[in-house]
Amino acid sequence: MALRLSVVVPIYNVERYLEECLDSIAAQTFRDFECVMVDDGSTDTSAELARQYAAKDDRFRLVQQQNKGLGAARNTGWRNIADGVEYLAFVDSDDSLPPGAYELMINTLDETGSDFVAGNALRFKSTGYFPSHAHRKPFQETRLRTHVTEIPSLVTDRTAWNKVYRRSFFDAAGILYPEGILYEDAPVSVPLHYLAASVDVLSEPIYHWRMREDGDMSITQQKTDPRGLIDRVRSMEMVREWLAARPESRFADYLRSYDRNCLVEEIPMFFWSVPDGDQGYRAAYQQHVSRLVRAIGVERVGALSAPLRVKYRLTLADRMDEFVALQRLHRMYRNRSRLRAQVRSKLGARRTDGTSPAAR
């Protein structure tokens, strides 16, 4: 009888975290799975740890390759899953899952028949767990048999690992992870949202996403690394290219919607890091963001809010000193607003506790 679920775990130099990750997969209340571990040329003890795990639990098996990057390792894992497997999931090897994650997700898919299910996530570090800001908006409530056209914020659901795909859907889509770039999730996750007939959205946290600490940050946590910016822009461009190439008329509407999200939500995330970046980072920002905005259409900038219009026009005109000054001013006002909100919240809590105004 065929297995129901294959879990692909790319591995590269994660000896500090790997056993915690694999233990959380082994402890799943859903038992009918295989775990394909792909060692991507690790230079630490990760491969040996994975080999030991495979020796003690026959649901786990190890595939090894020369270092090619995360996207390539995921693709290798997909190529090595067992025949006849019904469902497919990906897990990053420094993360973990709560015990009931796959049972909940597969029971949901069995009930709905959707092409895939996506769930909420928690970030975690040594001090504890807290909600993932990146997943807050699209996963604020459970919605079954829905679609990105019904929940537009799902366009921000770019991560690979908070999902279980119906394997027949994933295979038929023919979209593999890009190789050789960071931010390889979106060129798969976003197109699959648009291709799906329906998806299931779970507000329940089904994934624990590590925030690395103590000088061990992943490159995607290094906010002023030019490579991260360049690859993230390239990731957006790849989604745009895929949408633009689709012959169905509805994909022109999807592209317009995606472009607006890029202008309003995704590109503005770069704004906050530009003042902290060096000249190389600022030059990369100006060059690559300008290219993307021109591809979307400079005329689209005119329909945005005044603050966004100004920042994009400064970017396009390569007036980076003025951009940095404006962004620092914006940061100052944002920080002051947050401080006032915190003060109001504390005062409100005191009133709720019965503390009198005089006591304040």
mmCIF file of C-alpha atoms in Angstrom:
data_model
loop_
_atom_site.group_PDB
_atom_site.id
_atom_site.type_symbol
_atom_site.label_atom_id
_atom_site.label_comp_id
_atom_site.label_asym_id
_atom_site.label_seq_id
_atom_site.Cartn_x
_atom_site.Cartn_y
_atom_site.Cartn_z
ATOM 1 C CA MET A 1 0.000 0.000 0.000
ATOM 2 C CA ALA A 2 1.403 3.390 -1.026
ATOM 3 C CA LEU A 3 2.491 5.923 1.554
ATOM 4 C CA ARG A 4 0.246 8.944 1.928
ATOM 5 C CA LEU A 5 2.817 11.687 2.608
ATOM 6 C CA SER A 6 6.388 12.497 1.611
ATOM 7 C CA VAL A 7 8.246 15.132 3.636
ATOM 8 C CA VAL A 8 11.314 16.615 1.923
ATOM 9 C CA VAL A 9 13.981 18.058 4.253
ATOM 10 C CA PRO A 10 16.947 19.842 2.593
ATOM 11 C CA ILE A 11 20.007 19.811 4.858
ATOM 12 C CA TYR A 12 23.068 22.055 4.814
ATOM 13 C CA ASN A 13 25.339 22.689 7.823
ATOM 14 C CA VAL A 14 22.599 22.556 10.456
ATOM 15 C CA GLU A 15 24.173 20.232 13.008
ATOM 16 C CA ARG A 16 22.932 22.500 15.835
ATOM 17 C CA TYR A 17 19.292 22.169 14.814
ATOM 18 C CA LEU A 18 18.838 19.015 12.744
ATOM 19 C CA GLU A 19 17.917 16.519 15.455
ATOM 20 C CA GLU A 20 15.258 18.860 16.842
ATOM 21 C CA CYS A 21 13.787 19.162 13.345
ATOM 22 C CA LEU A 22 13.806 15.422 12.631
ATOM 23 C CA ASP A 23 12.468 14.593 16.095
ATOM 24 C CA SER A 24 9.474 16.851 15.450
ATOM 25 C CA ILE A 25 8.747 15.018 12.184
ATOM 26 C CA ALA A 26 9.133 11.587 13.799
ATOM 27 C CA ALA A 27 6.737 12.650 16.575
ATOM 28 C CA GLN A 28 3.887 13.530 14.188
ATOM 29 C CA THR A 29 0.559 11.986 15.168
ATOM 30 C CA PHE A 30 0.089 11.287 11.447
ATOM 31 C CA ARG A 31 2.259 8.211 10.985
ATOM 32 C CA ASP A 32 1.878 7.226 7.318
ATOM 33 C CA PHE A 33 4.788 9.176 5.847
ATOM 34 C CA GLU A 34 8.322 8.993 4.553
ATOM 35 C CA CYS A 35 10.944 11.662 5.137
ATOM 36 C CA VAL A 36 13.439 12.243 2.324
ATOM 37 C CA MET A 37 16.473 13.997 3.781
ATOM 38 C CA VAL A 38 18.663 15.687 1.159
ATOM 39 C CA ASP A 39 22.166 16.511 2.329
ATOM 40 C CA ASP A 40 23.299 19.374 0.104
ATOM 41 C CA GLY A 41 27.042 18.908 0.528
ATOM 42 C CA SER A 42 27.249 19.735 4.241
ATOM 43 C CA THR A 43 30.743 20.314 5.615
ATOM 44 C CA ASP A 44 29.779 19.764 9.276
ATOM 45 C CA THR A 45 28.315 16.619 10.890
ATOM 46 C CA SER A 46 24.810 17.105 9.456
ATOM 47 C CA ALA A 47 25.047 14.223 6.969
ATOM 48 C CA GLU A 48 26.239 11.829 9.664
ATOM 49 C CA LEU A 49 23.390 12.881 11.983
ATOM 50 C CA ALA A 50 20.910 12.280 9.173
ATOM 51 C CA ARG A 51 22.474 8.885 8.414
ATOM 52 C CA GLN A 52 22.129 7.899 12.070
ATOM 53 C CA TYR A 53 18.502 8.960 12.047
ATOM 54 C CA ALA A 54 17.780 6.862 8.960
ATOM 55 C CA ALA A 55 19.414 3.864 10.665
ATOM 56 C CA LYS A 56 17.052 4.017 13.647
ATOM 57 C CA ASP A 57 13.794 4.957 11.847
ATOM 58 C CA ASP A 58 13.083 3.324 8.485
ATOM 59 C CA ARG A 59 10.649 6.098 7.528
ATOM 60 C CA PHE A 60 13.686 8.348 7.076
ATOM 61 C CA ARG A 61 16.148 7.986 4.206
ATOM 62 C CA LEU A 62 19.120 10.053 3.121
ATOM 63 C CA VAL A 63 19.990 11.338 -0.348
ATOM 64 C CA GLN A 64 23.304 13.177 -0.815
ATOM 65 C CA GLN A 65 24.521 15.601 -3.460
ATOM 66 C CA GLN A 66 27.187 18.234 -3.980
ATOM 67 C CA ASN A 67 26.240 21.666 -2.712
ATOM 68 C CA LYS A 68 23.760 23.296 -5.081
ATOM 69 C CA GLY A 69 21.580 25.397 -2.769
ATOM 70 C CA LEU A 70 18.169 25.107 -1.152
ATOM 71 C CA GLY A 71 16.092 25.197 -4.326
ATOM 72 C CA ALA A 72 18.117 22.412 -5.924
ATOM 73 C CA ALA A 73 17.938 20.314 -2.743
ATOM 74 C CA ARG A 74 14.152 20.599 -2.644
ATOM 75 C CA ASN A 75 13.962 19.564 -6.280
ATOM 76 C CA THR A 76 16.220 16.569 -5.606
ATOM 77 C CA GLY A 77 13.972 15.551 -2.725
ATOM 78 C CA TRP A 78 10.884 15.784 -4.937
ATOM 79 C CA ARG A 79 12.563 13.606 -7.576
ATOM 80 C CA ASN A 80 13.323 10.956 -4.944
ATOM 81 C CA ILE A 81 9.951 10.578 -3.258
ATOM 82 C CA ALA A 82 8.286 7.174 -3.389
ATOM 83 C CA ASP A 83 5.938 6.225 -6.214
ATOM 84 C CA GLY A 84 2.249 6.588 -5.492
ATOM 85 C CA VAL A 85 2.601 9.048 -2.619
ATOM 86 C CA GLU A 86 -0.549 11.131 -2.300
ATOM 87 C CA TYR A 87 0.727 14.246 -0.530
ATOM 88 C CA LEU A 88 3.941 16.299 -0.478
ATOM 89 C CA ALA A 89 5.421 18.678 2.091
ATOM 90 C CA PHE A 90 8.699 20.544 2.606
ATOM 91 C CA VAL A 91 10.440 21.330 5.904
ATOM 92 C CA ASP A 92 13.545 23.472 6.425
ATOM 93 C CA SER A 93 16.072 21.629 8.562
ATOM 94 C CA ASP A 94 16.493 24.317 11.228
ATOM 95 C CA ASP A 95 12.736 24.478 11.911
ATOM 96 C CA SER A 96 10.209 22.152 13.556
ATOM 97 C CA LEU A 97 6.512 21.271 13.637
ATOM 98 C CA PRO A 98 3.934 20.800 16.391
ATOM 99 C CA PRO A 99 2.925 17.130 16.737
ATOM 100 C CA GLY A 100 -0.517 17.383 15.153
ATOM 101 C CA ALA A 101 0.447 19.463 12.135
ATOM 102 C CA TYR A 102 0.257 16.851 9.379
ATOM 103 C CA GLU A 103 -2.741 15.059 10.868
ATOM 104 C CA LEU A 104 -4.715 18.311 10.804
ATOM 105 C CA MET A 105 -3.591 19.262 7.307
ATOM 106 C CA ILE A 106 -4.174 15.881 5.675
ATOM 107 C CA ASN A 107 -7.533 15.376 7.380
ATOM 108 C CA THR A 108 -8.501 18.791 6.012
ATOM 109 C CA LEU A 109 -7.485 17.871 2.462
ATOM 110 C CA ASP A 110 -9.279 14.526 2.730
ATOM 111 C CA GLU A 111 -12.429 16.412 3.680
ATOM 112 C CA THR A 112 -12.269 19.227 1.126
ATOM 113 C CA GLY A 113 -10.505 17.795 -1.920
ATOM 114 C CA SER A 114 -8.530 21.049 -2.292
ATOM 115 C CA ASP A 115 -5.257 21.149 -4.201
ATOM 116 C CA PHE A 116 -3.280 22.128 -1.122
ATOM 117 C CA VAL A 117 -3.599 23.338 2.442
ATOM 118 C CA ALA A 118 -1.573 26.162 3.999
ATOM 119 C CA GLY A 119 -1.345 26.960 7.695
ATOM 120 C CA ASN A 120 -0.214 29.612 10.120
ATOM 121 C CA ALA A 121 3.273 29.701 11.645
ATOM 122 C CA LEU A 122 5.003 30.709 14.840
ATOM 123 C CA ARG A 123 8.495 32.154 15.000
ATOM 124 C CA PHE A 124 10.704 30.861 17.786
ATOM 125 C CA LYS A 125 14.029 31.451 19.474
ATOM 126 C CA SER A 126 15.570 30.728 22.857
ATOM 127 C CA THR A 127 13.137 33.040 24.646
ATOM 128 C CA GLY A 128 9.993 31.367 23.281
ATOM 129 C CA TYR A 129 7.397 31.385 20.508
ATOM 130 C CA PHE A 130 5.550 34.319 18.983
ATOM 131 C CA PRO A 131 3.280 34.882 15.960
ATOM 132 C CA SER A 132 4.893 35.175 12.540
ATOM 133 C CA HIS A 133 4.173 38.654 11.229
ATOM 134 C CA ALA A 134 4.568 37.409 7.661
ATOM 135 C CA HIS A 135 1.685 34.958 8.139
ATOM 136 C CA ARG A 136 -0.599 37.061 10.335
ATOM 137 C CA LYS A 137 -2.824 38.616 7.679
ATOM 138 C CA PRO A 138 -3.564 35.686 5.319
ATOM 139 C CA PHE A 139 -4.074 33.236 8.202
ATOM 140 C CA GLN A 140 -6.148 35.288 10.601
ATOM 141 C CA GLU A 141 -9.097 32.908 10.151
ATOM 142 C CA THR A 142 -9.665 29.395 8.820
ATOM 143 C CA ARG A 143 -11.187 29.291 5.339
ATOM 144 C CA LEU A 144 -11.750 26.051 3.441
ATOM 145 C CA ARG A 145 -12.062 25.633 -0.338
ATOM 146 C CA THR A 146 -10.986 29.209 -0.966
ATOM 147 C CA HIS A 147 -8.601 30.945 -3.383
ATOM 148 C CA VAL A 148 -6.168 33.847 -3.613
ATOM 149 C CA THR A 149 -8.842 35.778 -5.557
ATOM 150 C CA GLU A 150 -11.113 35.492 -2.504
ATOM 151 C CA ILE A 151 -8.352 36.219 0.040
ATOM 152 C CA PRO A 152 -5.964 38.618 -1.772
ATOM 153 C CA SER A 153 -3.508 38.586 1.140
ATOM 154 C CA LEU A 154 -2.671 34.976 0.236
ATOM 155 C CA VAL A 155 -0.357 36.464 -2.389
ATOM 156 C CA THR A 156 1.989 37.091 0.564
ATOM 157 C CA ASP A 157 1.913 33.381 1.506
ATOM 158 C CA ARG A 158 5.261 32.736 -0.144
ATOM 159 C CA THR A 159 6.862 30.149 2.163
ATOM 160 C CA ALA A 160 7.303 26.556 0.999
ATOM 161 C CA TRP A 161 7.103 24.815 4.346
ATOM 162 C CA ASN A 162 3.677 25.730 5.790
ATOM 163 C CA LYS A 163 1.851 23.648 3.175
ATOM 164 C CA VAL A 164 0.848 20.144 2.203
ATOM 165 C CA TYR A 165 0.307 19.725 -1.535
ATOM 166 C CA ARG A 166 -1.760 17.115 -3.276
ATOM 167 C CA ARG A 167 1.081 15.414 -5.119
ATOM 168 C CA SER A 168 -0.880 15.094 -8.397
ATOM 169 C CA PHE A 169 -1.463 18.876 -8.373
ATOM 170 C CA PHE A 170 2.178 19.703 -7.641
ATOM 171 C CA ASP A 171 3.448 17.355 -10.340
ATOM 172 C CA ALA A 172 0.973 18.568 -12.969
ATOM 173 C CA ALA A 173 1.904 22.220 -12.338
ATOM 174 C CA GLY A 174 5.463 21.496 -13.449
ATOM 175 C CA ILE A 175 6.953 24.334 -11.392
ATOM 176 C CA LEU A 176 10.179 23.512 -9.589
ATOM 177 C CA TYR A 177 12.212 25.663 -7.242
ATOM 178 C CA PRO A 178 14.659 28.031 -8.943
ATOM 179 C CA GLU A 179 18.263 27.095 -8.318
ATOM 180 C CA GLY A 180 21.123 29.392 -7.426
ATOM 181 C CA ILE A 181 19.123 32.193 -5.781
ATOM 182 C CA LEU A 182 17.822 33.039 -2.338
ATOM 183 C CA TYR A 183 14.078 33.603 -1.848
ATOM 184 C CA GLU A 184 13.337 30.590 -4.004
ATOM 185 C CA ASP A 185 9.947 29.958 -2.336
ATOM 186 C CA ALA A 186 7.819 32.611 -4.051
ATOM 187 C CA PRO A 187 8.335 31.495 -7.693
ATOM 188 C CA VAL A 188 6.658 28.218 -6.677
ATOM 189 C CA SER A 189 4.259 29.168 -3.865
ATOM 190 C CA VAL A 190 2.649 32.179 -5.552
ATOM 191 C CA PRO A 191 1.998 30.567 -8.966
ATOM 192 C CA LEU A 192 0.525 27.496 -7.251
ATOM 193 C CA HIS A 193 -1.902 29.735 -5.373
ATOM 194 C CA TYR A 194 -3.095 31.110 -8.700
ATOM 195 C CA LEU A 195 -3.217 27.682 -10.389
ATOM 196 C CA ALA A 196 -5.170 25.942 -7.627
ATOM 197 C CA ALA A 197 -8.866 25.287 -8.063
ATOM 198 C CA SER A 198 -9.178 25.702 -4.289
ATOM 199 C CA VAL A 199 -6.936 25.847 -1.237
ATOM 200 C CA ASP A 200 -7.556 25.400 2.468
ATOM 201 C CA VAL A 201 -6.322 28.101 4.848
ATOM 202 C CA LEU A 202 -5.796 27.219 8.520
ATOM 203 C CA SER A 203 -5.419 29.787 11.285
ATOM 204 C CA GLU A 204 -3.932 27.069 13.511
ATOM 205 C CA PRO A 205 -0.099 27.344 13.704
ATOM 206 C CA ILE A 206 1.236 24.227 12.001
ATOM 207 C CA TYR A 207 4.903 25.229 11.695
ATOM 208 C CA HIS A 208 7.631 26.599 13.961
ATOM 209 C CA TRP A 209 9.973 28.930 12.050
ATOM 210 C CA ARG A 210 13.322 29.464 13.748
ATOM 211 C CA MET A 211 14.837 32.890 14.214
ATOM 212 C CA ARG A 212 18.555 32.233 14.437
ATOM 213 C CA GLU A 213 20.552 33.986 17.149
ATOM 214 C CA ASP A 214 24.079 34.478 18.489
ATOM 215 C CA GLY A 215 25.764 35.397 15.228
ATOM 216 C CA ASP A 216 24.263 32.396 13.423
ATOM 217 C CA MET A 217 21.772 34.351 11.324
ATOM 218 C CA SER A 218 20.704 32.952 7.981
ATOM 219 C CA ILE A 219 21.478 35.168 4.996
ATOM 220 C CA THR A 220 17.789 36.051 4.636
ATOM 221 C CA GLN A 221 17.950 37.519 8.166
ATOM 222 C CA GLN A 222 20.844 39.786 7.119
ATOM 223 C CA LYS A 223 18.758 42.723 6.001
ATOM 224 C CA THR A 224 21.516 44.774 4.367
ATOM 225 C CA ASP A 225 23.204 42.032 2.350
ATOM 226 C CA PRO A 226 22.972 43.123 -1.322
ATOM 227 C CA ARG A 227 22.617 39.525 -2.485
ATOM 228 C CA GLY A 228 19.424 39.128 -0.454
ATOM 229 C CA LEU A 229 17.926 42.230 -2.032
ATOM 230 C CA ILE A 230 18.998 41.285 -5.555
ATOM 231 C CA ASP A 231 17.625 37.759 -5.259
ATOM 232 C CA ARG A 232 14.375 38.899 -3.709
ATOM 233 C CA VAL A 233 13.773 41.290 -6.603
ATOM 234 C CA ARG A 234 14.642 38.474 -9.003
ATOM 235 C CA SER A 235 12.153 36.248 -7.202
ATOM 236 C CA MET A 236 9.402 38.827 -7.793
ATOM 237 C CA GLU A 237 10.422 39.125 -11.420
ATOM 238 C CA MET A 238 10.164 35.356 -11.864
ATOM 239 C CA VAL A 239 6.602 35.365 -10.519
ATOM 240 C CA ARG A 240 5.734 38.223 -12.885
ATOM 241 C CA GLU A 241 7.293 36.413 -15.846
ATOM 242 C CA TRP A 242 5.317 33.256 -15.081
ATOM 243 C CA LEU A 243 2.028 35.175 -14.769
ATOM 244 C CA ALA A 244 2.704 37.168 -17.954
ATOM 245 C CA ALA A 245 3.423 33.990 -19.930
ATOM 246 C CA ARG A 246 0.124 32.300 -19.096
ATOM 247 C CA PRO A 247 -2.279 32.372 -22.062
ATOM 248 C CA GLU A 248 -5.520 32.353 -20.032
ATOM 249 C CA SER A 249 -7.135 35.800 -19.881
ATOM 250 C CA ARG A 250 -7.641 35.696 -16.103
ATOM 251 C CA PHE A 251 -3.865 35.710 -15.579
ATOM 252 C CA ALA A 252 -3.662 39.285 -16.858
ATOM 253 C CA ASP A 253 -5.853 40.268 -13.895
ATOM 254 C CA TYR A 254 -3.712 38.141 -11.593
ATOM 255 C CA LEU A 255 -0.607 39.960 -12.833
ATOM 256 C CA ARG A 256 -2.138 43.381 -12.148
ATOM 257 C CA SER A 257 -3.075 42.255 -8.650
ATOM 258 C CA TYR A 258 0.387 40.834 -8.013
ATOM 259 C CA ASP A 259 2.041 44.024 -9.296
ATOM 260 C CA ARG A 260 0.014 46.130 -6.899
ATOM 261 C CA ASN A 261 1.065 43.908 -4.017
ATOM 262 C CA CYS A 262 4.713 44.320 -5.070
ATOM 263 C CA LEU A 263 4.364 48.121 -5.087
ATOM 264 C CA VAL A 264 2.330 48.451 -1.884
ATOM 265 C CA GLU A 265 3.683 45.698 0.355
ATOM 266 C CA GLU A 266 6.702 43.776 -0.868
ATOM 267 C CA ILE A 267 9.059 46.419 -2.300
ATOM 268 C CA PRO A 268 8.393 48.832 0.613
ATOM 269 C CA MET A 269 9.946 46.264 2.948
ATOM 270 C CA PHE A 270 13.279 47.258 1.396
ATOM 271 C CA PHE A 271 12.719 50.903 2.329
ATOM 272 C CA TRP A 272 13.424 50.272 6.011
ATOM 273 C CA SER A 273 16.837 48.696 5.416
ATOM 274 C CA VAL A 274 18.188 51.248 2.925
ATOM 275 C CA PRO A 275 19.267 53.830 5.574
ATOM 276 C CA ASP A 276 21.269 51.123 7.365
ATOM 277 C CA GLY A 277 22.922 49.770 4.220
ATOM 278 C CA ASP A 278 26.279 50.822 2.858
ATOM 279 C CA GLN A 279 26.775 52.428 -0.544
ATOM 280 C CA GLY A 280 26.871 49.018 -2.229
ATOM 281 C CA TYR A 281 23.523 48.058 -0.755
ATOM 282 C CA ARG A 282 21.950 51.385 -1.688
ATOM 283 C CA ALA A 283 23.265 51.112 -5.242
ATOM 284 C CA ALA A 284 21.846 47.578 -5.530
ATOM 285 C CA TYR A 285 18.504 48.796 -4.188
ATOM 286 C CA GLN A 286 18.347 51.677 -6.675
ATOM 287 C CA GLN A 287 19.325 49.577 -9.666
ATOM 288 C CA HIS A 288 17.223 46.489 -9.094
ATOM 289 C CA VAL A 289 14.123 48.082 -7.601
ATOM 290 C CA SER A 290 14.092 50.666 -10.385
ATOM 291 C CA ARG A 291 14.240 47.886 -12.969
ATOM 292 C CA LEU A 292 11.297 46.107 -11.356
ATOM 293 C CA VAL A 293 9.200 49.273 -11.032
ATOM 294 C CA ARG A 294 9.801 50.154 -14.677
ATOM 295 C CA ALA A 295 8.738 46.636 -15.687
ATOM 296 C CA ILE A 296 5.540 46.996 -13.669
ATOM 297 C CA GLY A 297 4.971 50.424 -15.206
ATOM 298 C CA VAL A 298 6.040 53.795 -13.840
ATOM 299 C CA GLU A 299 2.506 55.064 -14.458
ATOM 300 C CA ARG A 300 1.273 52.699 -11.717
ATOM 301 C CA VAL A 301 3.222 54.749 -9.173
ATOM 302 C CA GLY A 302 0.888 57.702 -9.688
ATOM 303 C CA ALA A 303 -2.051 55.756 -8.211
ATOM 304 C CA LEU A 304 -0.247 55.049 -4.920
ATOM 305 C CA SER A 305 -0.389 56.978 -1.661
ATOM 306 C CA ALA A 306 1.654 60.174 -1.477
ATOM 307 C CA PRO A 307 4.456 58.721 0.720
ATOM 308 C CA LEU A 308 4.936 55.778 -1.625
ATOM 309 C CA ARG A 309 4.835 58.011 -4.705
ATOM 310 C CA VAL A 310 7.591 60.208 -3.338
ATOM 311 C CA LYS A 311 9.828 57.295 -2.366
ATOM 312 C CA TYR A 312 9.459 55.569 -5.712
ATOM 313 C CA ARG A 313 10.134 58.772 -7.629
ATOM 314 C CA LEU A 314 13.268 59.444 -5.579
ATOM 315 C CA THR A 315 14.383 55.871 -6.236
ATOM 316 C CA LEU A 316 13.772 56.068 -9.980
ATOM 317 C CA ALA A 317 15.600 59.419 -10.170
ATOM 318 C CA ASP A 318 18.582 57.964 -8.227
ATOM 319 C CA ARG A 319 18.225 60.653 -5.554
ATOM 320 C CA MET A 320 19.278 58.280 -2.818
ATOM 321 C CA ASP A 321 20.519 60.860 -0.300
ATOM 322 C CA GLU A 322 17.051 62.419 -0.273
ATOM 323 C CA PHE A 323 15.440 58.978 -0.090
ATOM 324 C CA VAL A 324 17.547 58.045 2.941
ATOM 325 C CA ALA A 325 16.750 61.325 4.708
ATOM 326 C CA LEU A 326 13.024 60.850 4.088
ATOM 327 C CA GLN A 327 13.089 57.248 5.258
ATOM 328 C CA ARG A 328 14.948 58.157 8.445
ATOM 329 C CA LEU A 329 12.299 60.781 9.150
ATOM 330 C CA HIS A 330 9.581 58.206 8.520
ATOM 331 C CA ARG A 331 11.319 55.779 10.889
ATOM 332 C CA MET A 332 11.509 58.434 13.603
ATOM 333 C CA TYR A 333 7.785 59.176 13.356
ATOM 334 C CA ARG A 334 6.951 55.465 13.282
ATOM 335 C CA ASN A 335 8.994 54.812 16.412
ATOM 336 C CA ARG A 336 7.351 57.726 18.204
ATOM 337 C CA SER A 337 3.910 56.448 17.210
ATOM 338 C CA ARG A 338 4.751 52.991 18.520
ATOM 339 C CA LEU A 339 5.980 54.457 21.793
ATOM 340 C CA ARG A 340 2.768 56.480 22.210
ATOM 341 C CA ALA A 341 0.711 53.368 21.464
ATOM 342 C CA GLN A 342 2.626 51.409 24.105
ATOM 343 C CA VAL A 343 2.049 54.140 26.662
ATOM 344 C CA ARG A 344 -1.677 54.264 25.859
ATOM 345 C CA SER A 345 -1.864 50.483 26.141
ATOM 346 C CA LYS A 346 -0.209 50.521 29.570
ATOM 347 C CA LEU A 347 -2.498 53.312 30.769
ATOM 348 C CA GLY A 348 -5.516 51.389 29.527
ATOM 349 C CA ALA A 349 -4.352 48.286 31.370
ATOM 350 C CA ARG A 350 -4.022 50.277 34.579
ATOM 351 C CA ARG A 351 -7.581 51.559 34.215
ATOM 352 C CA THR A 352 -8.795 48.005 33.669
ATOM 353 C CA ASP A 353 -6.958 46.957 36.840
ATOM 354 C CA GLY A 354 -8.723 49.710 38.736
ATOM 355 C CA THR A 355 -5.820 52.079 39.083
ATOM 356 C CA SER A 356 -7.083 55.638 39.371
ATOM 357 C CA PRO A 357 -5.904 58.499 37.116
ATOM 358 C CA ALA A 358 -4.379 60.126 40.175
ATOM 359 C CA ALA A 359 -2.229 57.075 40.755
ATOM 360 C CA ARG A 360 -0.705 57.529 37.309
#
